[in-house]
mmCIF file of C-alpha atoms in Angstrom:
data_model
loop_
_atom_site.group_PDB
_atom_site.id
_atom_site.type_symbol
_atom_site.label_atom_id
_atom_site.label_comp_id
_atom_site.label_asym_id
_atom_site.label_seq_id
_atom_site.Cartn_x
_atom_site.Cartn_y
_atom_site.Cartn_z
ATOM 1 C CA UNK L 1 192.782 177.686 67.010
ATOM 2 C CA UNK L 2 193.314 175.948 63.394
ATOM 3 C CA UNK L 3 193.973 172.727 61.896
ATOM 4 C CA UNK L 4 197.291 171.460 60.884
ATOM 5 C CA UNK L 5 198.416 169.015 58.786
ATOM 6 C CA UNK L 6 200.537 166.491 60.366
ATOM 7 C CA UNK L 7 203.855 165.183 58.785
ATOM 8 C CA UNK L 8 203.665 161.964 60.581
ATOM 9 C CA UNK L 9 200.593 160.366 62.506
ATOM 10 C CA UNK L 10 201.982 158.331 65.775
ATOM 11 C CA UNK L 11 201.217 154.605 65.564
ATOM 12 C CA UNK L 12 199.120 155.004 68.584
ATOM 13 C CA UNK L 13 196.757 157.157 66.944
ATOM 14 C CA UNK L 14 195.667 154.462 64.501
ATOM 15 C CA UNK L 15 194.326 152.133 67.739
ATOM 16 C CA UNK L 16 193.274 154.767 69.659
ATOM 17 C CA UNK L 17 190.941 156.187 66.912
ATOM 18 C CA UNK L 18 188.538 153.683 67.090
ATOM 19 C CA UNK L 19 188.627 153.101 70.800
ATOM 20 C CA UNK L 20 187.661 156.739 70.912
ATOM 21 C CA UNK L 21 185.138 156.821 68.593
ATOM 22 C CA UNK L 22 183.368 153.336 70.211
ATOM 23 C CA UNK L 23 183.897 154.995 73.723
ATOM 24 C CA UNK L 24 181.658 158.180 72.633
ATOM 25 C CA UNK L 25 179.412 156.336 70.828
ATOM 26 C CA UNK L 26 178.683 154.106 73.928
ATOM 27 C CA UNK L 27 178.846 157.480 76.211
ATOM 28 C CA UNK L 28 175.865 158.578 74.086
ATOM 29 C CA UNK L 29 173.871 155.600 74.250
ATOM 30 C CA UNK L 30 174.239 155.641 77.826
ATOM 31 C CA UNK L 31 172.693 158.655 78.399
ATOM 32 C CA UNK L 32 170.016 157.506 76.234
ATOM 33 C CA UNK L 33 169.194 154.611 78.153
ATOM 34 C CA UNK L 34 169.254 156.278 81.614
ATOM 35 C CA UNK L 35 167.282 158.952 79.946
ATOM 36 C CA UNK L 36 164.875 156.153 79.262
ATOM 37 C CA UNK L 37 164.891 155.037 83.149
ATOM 38 C CA UNK L 38 166.738 151.862 82.935
ATOM 39 C CA UNK L 39 170.252 151.210 84.067
ATOM 40 C CA UNK L 40 173.131 151.381 81.472
ATOM 41 C CA UNK L 41 175.473 148.698 82.828
ATOM 42 C CA UNK L 42 172.774 146.321 82.745
ATOM 43 C CA UNK L 43 171.415 146.966 79.463
ATOM 44 C CA UNK L 44 174.947 146.847 78.051
ATOM 45 C CA UNK L 45 175.297 143.575 80.004
ATOM 46 C CA UNK L 46 172.353 142.402 78.332
ATOM 47 C CA UNK L 47 173.373 143.400 74.908
ATOM 48 C CA UNK L 48 176.975 141.605 75.231
ATOM 49 C CA UNK L 49 175.142 138.714 76.651
ATOM 50 C CA UNK L 50 172.737 138.586 73.969
ATOM 51 C CA UNK L 51 175.691 138.874 71.104
ATOM 52 C CA UNK L 52 177.977 136.462 72.466
ATOM 53 C CA UNK L 53 176.389 134.916 75.866
ATOM 54 C CA UNK L 54 176.027 131.451 74.237
ATOM 55 C CA UNK L 55 177.412 129.554 71.251
ATOM 56 C CA UNK L 56 173.757 130.237 69.388
ATOM 57 C CA UNK L 57 174.072 133.891 70.145
ATOM 58 C CA UNK L 58 177.436 133.608 68.666
ATOM 59 C CA UNK L 59 176.550 131.913 65.453
ATOM 60 C CA UNK L 60 173.944 134.554 65.122
ATOM 61 C CA UNK L 61 176.317 137.514 65.410
ATOM 62 C CA UNK L 62 178.693 135.993 62.962
ATOM 63 C CA UNK L 63 175.965 135.182 60.538
ATOM 64 C CA UNK L 64 174.637 138.916 60.829
ATOM 65 C CA UNK L 65 178.320 139.747 60.296
ATOM 66 C CA UNK L 66 178.659 137.873 57.047
ATOM 67 C CA UNK L 67 177.209 140.520 54.604
ATOM 68 C CA UNK L 68 178.834 143.434 56.926
ATOM 69 C CA UNK L 69 182.015 142.057 55.804
ATOM 70 C CA UNK L 70 181.405 141.655 52.172
ATOM 71 C CA UNK L 71 179.673 145.375 52.152
ATOM 72 C CA UNK L 72 182.519 146.768 54.450
ATOM 73 C CA UNK L 73 185.048 145.617 52.180
ATOM 74 C CA UNK L 74 183.419 147.166 48.871
ATOM 75 C CA UNK L 75 183.201 150.811 50.636
ATOM 76 C CA UNK L 76 186.747 150.340 51.860
ATOM 77 C CA UNK L 77 187.855 149.497 48.496
ATOM 78 C CA UNK L 78 186.054 152.343 47.075
ATOM 79 C CA UNK L 79 186.891 155.266 49.479
ATOM 80 C CA UNK L 80 190.761 154.370 49.439
ATOM 81 C CA UNK L 81 190.768 155.795 45.996
ATOM 82 C CA UNK L 82 188.079 158.231 46.611
ATOM 83 C CA UNK L 83 185.432 156.336 44.686
ATOM 84 C CA UNK L 84 182.650 157.325 46.930
ATOM 85 C CA UNK L 85 180.547 154.385 46.324
ATOM 86 C CA UNK L 86 177.309 154.893 48.227
ATOM 87 C CA UNK L 87 175.157 152.098 45.716
ATOM 88 C CA UNK L 88 176.044 149.069 47.995
ATOM 89 C CA UNK L 89 172.236 148.357 48.327
ATOM 90 C CA UNK L 90 171.955 148.300 44.489
ATOM 91 C CA UNK L 91 174.994 145.943 44.066
ATOM 92 C CA UNK L 92 173.888 143.666 47.133
ATOM 93 C CA UNK L 93 170.412 143.440 45.339
ATOM 94 C CA UNK L 94 172.294 142.809 41.994
ATOM 95 C CA UNK L 95 174.140 139.855 42.941
ATOM 96 C CA UNK L 96 170.886 138.553 45.088
ATOM 97 C CA UNK L 97 168.769 138.620 41.443
ATOM 98 C CA UNK L 98 171.736 136.614 39.729
ATOM 99 C CA UNK L 99 171.643 133.789 42.679
ATOM 100 C CA UNK L 100 167.953 133.592 42.342
ATOM 101 C CA UNK L 101 167.832 133.783 38.766
ATOM 102 C CA UNK L 102 170.466 130.952 38.156
ATOM 103 C CA UNK L 103 170.206 129.175 41.476
ATOM 104 C CA UNK L 104 166.543 127.907 41.149
ATOM 105 C CA UNK L 105 167.187 125.117 38.679
ATOM 106 C CA UNK L 106 167.592 127.203 35.512
ATOM 107 C CA UNK L 107 171.324 125.768 35.871
ATOM 108 C CA UNK L 108 171.179 121.765 36.593
ATOM 109 C CA UNK L 109 174.740 121.538 37.679
ATOM 110 C CA UNK L 110 176.172 119.871 41.248
ATOM 111 C CA UNK L 111 177.173 122.065 44.010
ATOM 112 C CA UNK L 112 180.957 121.822 43.174
ATOM 113 C CA UNK L 113 179.933 123.702 39.918
ATOM 114 C CA UNK L 114 176.959 125.447 40.715
ATOM 115 C CA UNK L 115 177.942 127.972 43.404
ATOM 116 C CA UNK L 116 180.990 129.438 41.931
ATOM 117 C CA UNK L 117 179.102 129.992 39.205
ATOM 118 C CA UNK L 118 176.584 131.671 40.856
ATOM 119 C CA UNK L 119 179.343 133.697 43.006
ATOM 120 C CA UNK L 120 180.871 134.973 39.765
ATOM 121 C CA UNK L 121 177.833 135.898 38.151
ATOM 122 C CA UNK L 122 176.317 137.584 41.207
ATOM 123 C CA UNK L 123 179.766 139.542 41.493
ATOM 124 C CA UNK L 124 179.982 140.463 37.919
ATOM 125 C CA UNK L 125 176.427 142.008 38.434
ATOM 126 C CA UNK L 126 177.533 144.029 41.157
ATOM 127 C CA UNK L 127 180.728 144.833 39.243
ATOM 128 C CA UNK L 128 178.468 146.309 36.337
ATOM 129 C CA UNK L 129 176.220 148.192 38.764
ATOM 130 C CA UNK L 130 179.361 150.340 39.774
ATOM 131 C CA UNK L 131 181.543 150.393 36.412
ATOM 132 C CA UNK L 132 178.305 152.590 34.851
ATOM 133 C CA UNK L 133 178.566 155.491 37.635
ATOM 134 C CA UNK L 134 182.348 154.966 37.780
ATOM 135 C CA UNK L 135 182.766 155.710 33.916
ATOM 136 C CA UNK L 136 179.997 158.635 34.120
ATOM 137 C CA UNK L 137 182.662 159.982 36.894
ATOM 138 C CA UNK L 138 185.499 159.777 34.487
ATOM 139 C CA UNK L 139 184.089 160.649 31.272
ATOM 140 C CA UNK L 140 182.013 163.604 32.196
ATOM 141 C CA UNK L 141 182.638 164.296 35.951
ATOM 142 C CA UNK L 142 179.298 163.297 37.127
ATOM 143 C CA UNK L 143 179.364 163.122 40.730
ATOM 144 C CA UNK L 144 179.148 159.042 41.759
ATOM 145 C CA UNK L 145 177.690 159.998 45.185
ATOM 146 C CA UNK L 146 174.102 161.043 43.580
ATOM 147 C CA UNK L 147 174.336 158.363 40.704
ATOM 148 C CA UNK L 148 175.079 155.137 43.163
ATOM 149 C CA UNK L 149 172.726 156.378 45.305
ATOM 150 C CA UNK L 150 169.932 156.898 43.472
ATOM 151 C CA UNK L 151 170.599 153.588 41.687
ATOM 152 C CA UNK L 152 169.784 152.014 44.858
ATOM 153 C CA UNK L 153 165.880 153.204 44.573
ATOM 154 C CA UNK L 154 165.955 152.115 40.730
ATOM 155 C CA UNK L 155 167.298 148.522 41.874
ATOM 156 C CA UNK L 156 164.839 147.898 44.362
ATOM 157 C CA UNK L 157 161.983 148.858 42.186
ATOM 158 C CA UNK L 158 163.697 146.446 39.310
ATOM 159 C CA UNK L 159 163.854 143.798 42.462
ATOM 160 C CA UNK L 160 159.808 144.851 42.994
ATOM 161 C CA UNK L 161 158.756 144.134 39.381
ATOM 162 C CA UNK L 162 160.925 140.897 39.182
ATOM 163 C CA UNK L 163 158.689 139.839 41.918
ATOM 164 C CA UNK L 164 155.420 140.540 41.160
ATOM 165 C CA UNK L 165 156.383 139.031 37.492
ATOM 166 C CA UNK L 166 158.960 136.809 35.968
ATOM 167 C CA UNK L 167 160.938 135.864 39.113
ATOM 168 C CA UNK L 168 157.538 135.657 41.693
ATOM 169 C CA UNK L 169 157.074 132.029 43.438
ATOM 170 C CA UNK L 170 153.709 130.252 42.100
ATOM 171 C CA UNK L 171 153.623 128.403 45.216
ATOM 172 C CA UNK L 172 154.176 131.314 47.361
ATOM 173 C CA UNK L 173 150.749 132.295 48.185
ATOM 174 C CA UNK L 174 150.631 135.703 46.476
ATOM 175 C CA UNK L 175 153.761 136.942 48.688
ATOM 176 C CA UNK L 176 156.479 138.718 46.753
ATOM 177 C CA UNK L 177 159.023 136.440 46.613
ATOM 178 C CA UNK L 178 161.294 134.155 44.238
ATOM 179 C CA UNK L 179 161.577 130.571 44.433
ATOM 180 C CA UNK L 180 163.512 128.638 46.839
ATOM 181 C CA UNK L 181 167.025 127.983 45.383
ATOM 182 C CA UNK L 182 167.912 124.313 44.602
ATOM 183 C CA UNK L 183 169.805 122.073 47.348
ATOM 184 C CA UNK L 184 172.737 122.004 45.081
ATOM 185 C CA UNK L 185 172.905 125.917 44.991
ATOM 186 C CA UNK L 186 172.514 125.987 48.920
ATOM 187 C CA UNK L 187 176.100 126.940 50.440
ATOM 188 C CA UNK L 188 176.985 124.062 53.358
ATOM 189 C CA UNK L 189 176.609 124.867 56.987
ATOM 190 C CA UNK L 190 179.796 125.390 58.847
ATOM 191 C CA UNK L 191 178.375 123.716 61.618
ATOM 192 C CA UNK L 192 175.231 121.824 61.565
ATOM 193 C CA UNK L 193 172.151 122.768 63.012
ATOM 194 C CA UNK L 194 173.402 126.370 63.008
ATOM 195 C CA UNK L 195 172.424 128.982 60.477
ATOM 196 C CA UNK L 196 176.620 130.152 60.057
ATOM 197 C CA UNK L 197 177.352 129.058 56.620
ATOM 198 C CA UNK L 198 180.061 128.896 54.304
ATOM 199 C CA UNK L 199 179.724 132.475 53.053
ATOM 200 C CA UNK L 200 181.284 133.484 56.446
ATOM 201 C CA UNK L 201 184.693 131.786 55.556
ATOM 202 C CA UNK L 202 184.401 133.211 52.318
ATOM 203 C CA UNK L 203 184.043 136.774 53.612
ATOM 204 C CA UNK L 204 186.873 135.826 55.642
ATOM 205 C CA UNK L 205 189.215 135.072 52.554
ATOM 206 C CA UNK L 206 188.188 138.185 50.560
ATOM 207 C CA UNK L 207 189.266 140.249 53.317
ATOM 208 C CA UNK L 208 192.556 138.718 53.142
ATOM 209 C CA UNK L 209 192.671 138.630 49.384
ATOM 210 C CA UNK L 210 191.751 142.825 49.788
ATOM 211 C CA UNK L 211 194.359 143.026 52.326
ATOM 212 C CA UNK L 212 197.068 141.200 49.870
ATOM 213 C CA UNK L 213 195.983 143.390 46.801
ATOM 214 C CA UNK L 214 196.484 146.640 49.164
ATOM 215 C CA UNK L 215 199.852 145.782 50.392
ATOM 216 C CA UNK L 216 201.558 143.338 48.110
ATOM 217 C CA UNK L 217 200.620 144.238 44.448
ATOM 218 C CA UNK L 218 200.806 147.130 42.027
ATOM 219 C CA UNK L 219 197.122 147.481 41.764
ATOM 220 C CA UNK L 220 197.265 148.282 45.616
ATOM 221 C CA UNK L 221 200.088 150.970 45.283
ATOM 222 C CA UNK L 222 198.022 152.580 42.370
ATOM 223 C CA UNK L 223 194.694 152.591 44.424
ATOM 224 C CA UNK L 224 196.452 154.702 47.098
ATOM 225 C CA UNK L 225 198.383 156.829 45.110
ATOM 226 C CA UNK L 226 194.996 157.744 43.041
ATOM 227 C CA UNK L 227 193.365 158.276 46.944
ATOM 228 C CA UNK L 228 196.414 160.362 48.177
ATOM 229 C CA UNK L 229 196.423 162.773 44.811
ATOM 230 C CA UNK L 230 194.849 161.807 41.591
ATOM 231 C CA UNK L 231 196.452 164.439 39.853
ATOM 232 C CA UNK L 232 199.833 163.519 40.935
ATOM 233 C CA UNK L 233 199.333 160.315 40.282
ATOM 234 C CA UNK L 234 198.181 160.942 36.609
ATOM 235 C CA UNK L 235 201.466 163.182 36.559
ATOM 236 C CA UNK L 236 203.627 160.190 37.723
ATOM 237 C CA UNK L 237 202.308 158.255 34.525
ATOM 238 C CA UNK L 238 199.478 156.416 36.033
ATOM 239 C CA UNK L 239 196.665 155.761 34.029
ATOM 240 C CA UNK L 240 193.947 157.059 36.691
ATOM 241 C CA UNK L 241 190.697 156.454 34.937
ATOM 242 C CA UNK L 242 191.877 152.776 34.381
ATOM 243 C CA UNK L 243 192.739 152.354 38.428
ATOM 244 C CA UNK L 244 189.313 153.490 39.233
ATOM 245 C CA UNK L 245 187.472 151.311 36.650
ATOM 246 C CA UNK L 246 189.248 148.383 38.644
ATOM 247 C CA UNK L 247 188.123 149.620 41.878
ATOM 248 C CA UNK L 248 185.070 149.771 40.771
ATOM 249 C CA UNK L 249 184.912 146.466 39.417
ATOM 250 C CA UNK L 250 186.576 145.041 43.151
ATOM 251 C CA UNK L 251 184.083 147.285 45.070
ATOM 252 C CA UNK L 252 180.952 146.516 43.127
ATOM 253 C CA UNK L 253 181.907 142.801 43.193
ATOM 254 C CA UNK L 254 182.028 142.505 46.524
ATOM 255 C CA UNK L 255 178.913 144.065 47.495
ATOM 256 C CA UNK L 256 177.426 141.654 45.059
ATOM 257 C CA UNK L 257 178.562 138.984 46.850
ATOM 258 C CA UNK L 258 177.154 139.830 50.252
ATOM 259 C CA UNK L 259 173.780 139.339 48.164
ATOM 260 C CA UNK L 260 174.526 136.063 46.344
ATOM 261 C CA UNK L 261 175.564 134.763 50.270
ATOM 262 C CA UNK L 262 172.096 135.523 52.043
ATOM 263 C CA UNK L 263 170.286 134.439 49.130
ATOM 264 C CA UNK L 264 171.943 130.676 48.744
ATOM 265 C CA UNK L 265 173.070 130.602 52.396
ATOM 266 C CA UNK L 266 170.860 132.154 54.670
ATOM 267 C CA UNK L 267 167.255 133.092 53.183
ATOM 268 C CA UNK L 268 167.397 130.428 50.598
ATOM 269 C CA UNK L 269 165.070 132.652 47.913
ATOM 270 C CA UNK L 270 165.129 136.526 46.560
ATOM 271 C CA UNK L 271 162.563 139.018 48.661
ATOM 272 C CA UNK L 272 162.074 142.600 48.827
ATOM 273 C CA UNK L 273 163.455 143.105 52.165
ATOM 274 C CA UNK L 274 166.582 140.411 51.981
ATOM 275 C CA UNK L 275 168.403 143.407 53.290
ATOM 276 C CA UNK L 276 167.638 145.639 56.175
ATOM 277 C CA UNK L 277 170.574 148.144 55.152
ATOM 278 C CA UNK L 278 173.431 146.037 54.502
ATOM 279 C CA UNK L 279 175.035 148.356 51.928
ATOM 280 C CA UNK L 280 174.415 151.530 54.340
ATOM 281 C CA UNK L 281 175.932 149.672 56.937
ATOM 282 C CA UNK L 282 178.968 148.652 55.171
ATOM 283 C CA UNK L 283 180.112 152.231 55.013
ATOM 284 C CA UNK L 284 179.845 152.234 58.749
ATOM 285 C CA UNK L 285 182.012 149.398 58.883
ATOM 286 C CA UNK L 286 184.424 150.677 56.850
ATOM 287 C CA UNK L 287 185.016 153.790 58.535
ATOM 288 C CA UNK L 288 185.346 152.105 61.758
ATOM 289 C CA UNK L 289 187.893 149.804 60.263
ATOM 290 C CA UNK L 290 189.499 152.968 59.160
ATOM 291 C CA UNK L 291 189.292 151.413 55.521
ATOM 292 C CA UNK L 292 191.707 148.542 56.691
ATOM 293 C CA UNK L 293 190.422 145.642 54.871
ATOM 294 C CA UNK L 294 191.481 143.018 58.081
ATOM 295 C CA UNK L 295 190.089 145.899 60.448
ATOM 296 C CA UNK L 296 186.964 145.383 58.421
ATOM 297 C CA UNK L 297 186.267 141.792 59.724
ATOM 298 C CA UNK L 298 186.574 143.032 63.117
ATOM 299 C CA UNK L 299 184.395 146.269 62.908
ATOM 300 C CA UNK L 300 181.555 144.238 61.097
ATOM 301 C CA UNK L 301 181.676 141.596 64.145
ATOM 302 C CA UNK L 302 181.122 144.530 66.389
ATOM 303 C CA UNK L 303 178.020 146.212 64.432
ATOM 304 C CA UNK L 304 176.739 142.728 64.003
ATOM 305 C CA UNK L 305 176.972 142.455 67.913
ATOM 306 C CA UNK L 306 175.229 145.558 68.715
ATOM 307 C CA UNK L 307 172.326 144.283 66.565
ATOM 308 C CA UNK L 308 171.629 141.182 67.634
ATOM 309 C CA UNK L 309 172.259 142.042 71.262
ATOM 310 C CA UNK L 310 170.220 144.833 71.124
ATOM 311 C CA UNK L 311 167.147 142.651 69.928
ATOM 312 C CA UNK L 312 167.898 140.320 72.905
ATOM 313 C CA UNK L 313 168.199 143.091 75.540
ATOM 314 C CA UNK L 314 165.159 144.798 73.958
ATOM 315 C CA UNK L 315 162.835 141.644 75.177
ATOM 316 C CA UNK L 316 164.623 141.490 78.661
ATOM 317 C CA UNK L 317 164.784 144.963 79.580
ATOM 318 C CA UNK L 318 162.183 146.450 77.650
ATOM 319 C CA UNK L 319 164.299 149.478 76.092
ATOM 320 C CA UNK L 320 163.817 149.866 72.645
ATOM 321 C CA UNK L 321 166.163 147.993 70.264
ATOM 322 C CA UNK L 322 166.607 151.369 68.126
ATOM 323 C CA UNK L 323 169.567 151.943 70.809
ATOM 324 C CA UNK L 324 171.779 149.580 68.543
ATOM 325 C CA UNK L 325 170.851 151.964 65.299
ATOM 326 C CA UNK L 326 172.109 155.066 67.709
ATOM 327 C CA UNK L 327 175.047 153.695 68.666
ATOM 328 C CA UNK L 328 176.140 152.884 65.032
ATOM 329 C CA UNK L 329 175.474 156.045 63.874
ATOM 330 C CA UNK L 330 177.183 157.879 66.812
ATOM 331 C CA UNK L 331 180.296 155.639 65.989
ATOM 332 C CA UNK L 332 180.427 156.488 62.620
ATOM 333 C CA UNK L 333 180.150 160.511 63.749
ATOM 334 C CA UNK L 334 182.938 160.162 66.151
ATOM 335 C CA UNK L 335 185.001 158.070 63.858
ATOM 336 C CA UNK L 336 185.143 160.768 61.096
ATOM 337 C CA UNK L 337 186.099 163.003 63.781
ATOM 338 C CA UNK L 338 188.750 160.705 65.330
ATOM 339 C CA UNK L 339 190.206 160.162 61.396
ATOM 340 C CA UNK L 340 190.381 163.988 60.994
ATOM 341 C CA UNK L 341 192.859 164.211 64.010
ATOM 342 C CA UNK L 342 194.706 161.256 62.550
ATOM 343 C CA UNK L 343 195.355 163.802 59.900
ATOM 344 C CA UNK L 344 195.537 167.182 61.326
ATOM 345 C CA UNK L 345 196.391 168.551 64.722
ATOM 346 C CA UNK L 346 195.017 171.356 66.744
ATOM 347 C CA UNK L 347 197.055 174.930 66.904
ATOM 348 C CA UNK L 348 196.386 177.378 69.333
ATOM 349 C CA UNK L 349 197.341 180.763 68.513
#
């Protein structure tokens, strides 16, 4: 038995691979639920009800999906060009720092001016955080997996320093948090009284923009070419190092927008636990979407629904909510295997 590259991938495989991956993760989760003594059908029903069973649940799922769309797009853009960006957490907090720094009254501008400034400043911070590891990769051959991963911990320590020092809220009763952003810096709510904010619409717009760049621009063609074979792209006359720099700026900026939207759209201030792992979860989202920017939206909503629904299910069924993390993790593993078989076929000898 050996793996043989496919000369052409059937269209049905591109749709079947995610379905099989999700189905396999549900099967594994069902076995764990049965092991805990609960009914898997009842548990999954509670998960669906908790994520989509009411207007409140639906809006909570979309709110949780908003940063996942940004970080999923960031991972998809980078991975498409074989730039292994594992530093989504660092870039997320880079954007959040800018939002907390400039959105708490330092810039006394009205909302139509201040909010775009915060988004641009945050995106620039995230872009620069990924630019460094990318230049180290292109100039000196340093593995970007290591540098971007370690940068996550460095930025988290830097955030901790800021929250205990320059950005600490004097009215926070000692809690490590920044001041609240002013009203002019807050993203409007899509529906009054709900937590879903305009950041969700911005995330959808970014997904459409990335799709347009990938399919309708020279830069998108260059990204795909470098991702398929960097040596061949260089032989064809492409400036591979410059392409990687542009990919880094776009990917880092997208991940940072997640941090900005969480601060000015939902939380209102910077805290050390602002992200429960959005940067890492974005990798899962990108893989489930098979690196397709529009698929990232669907994958982010799926992952968000698992987490939101699992919280509600845990309160009613007594099954630990960690089952959602198991489902997401197994979905990633099965998706990697499924993607392997979209490019290769098994040959029996």
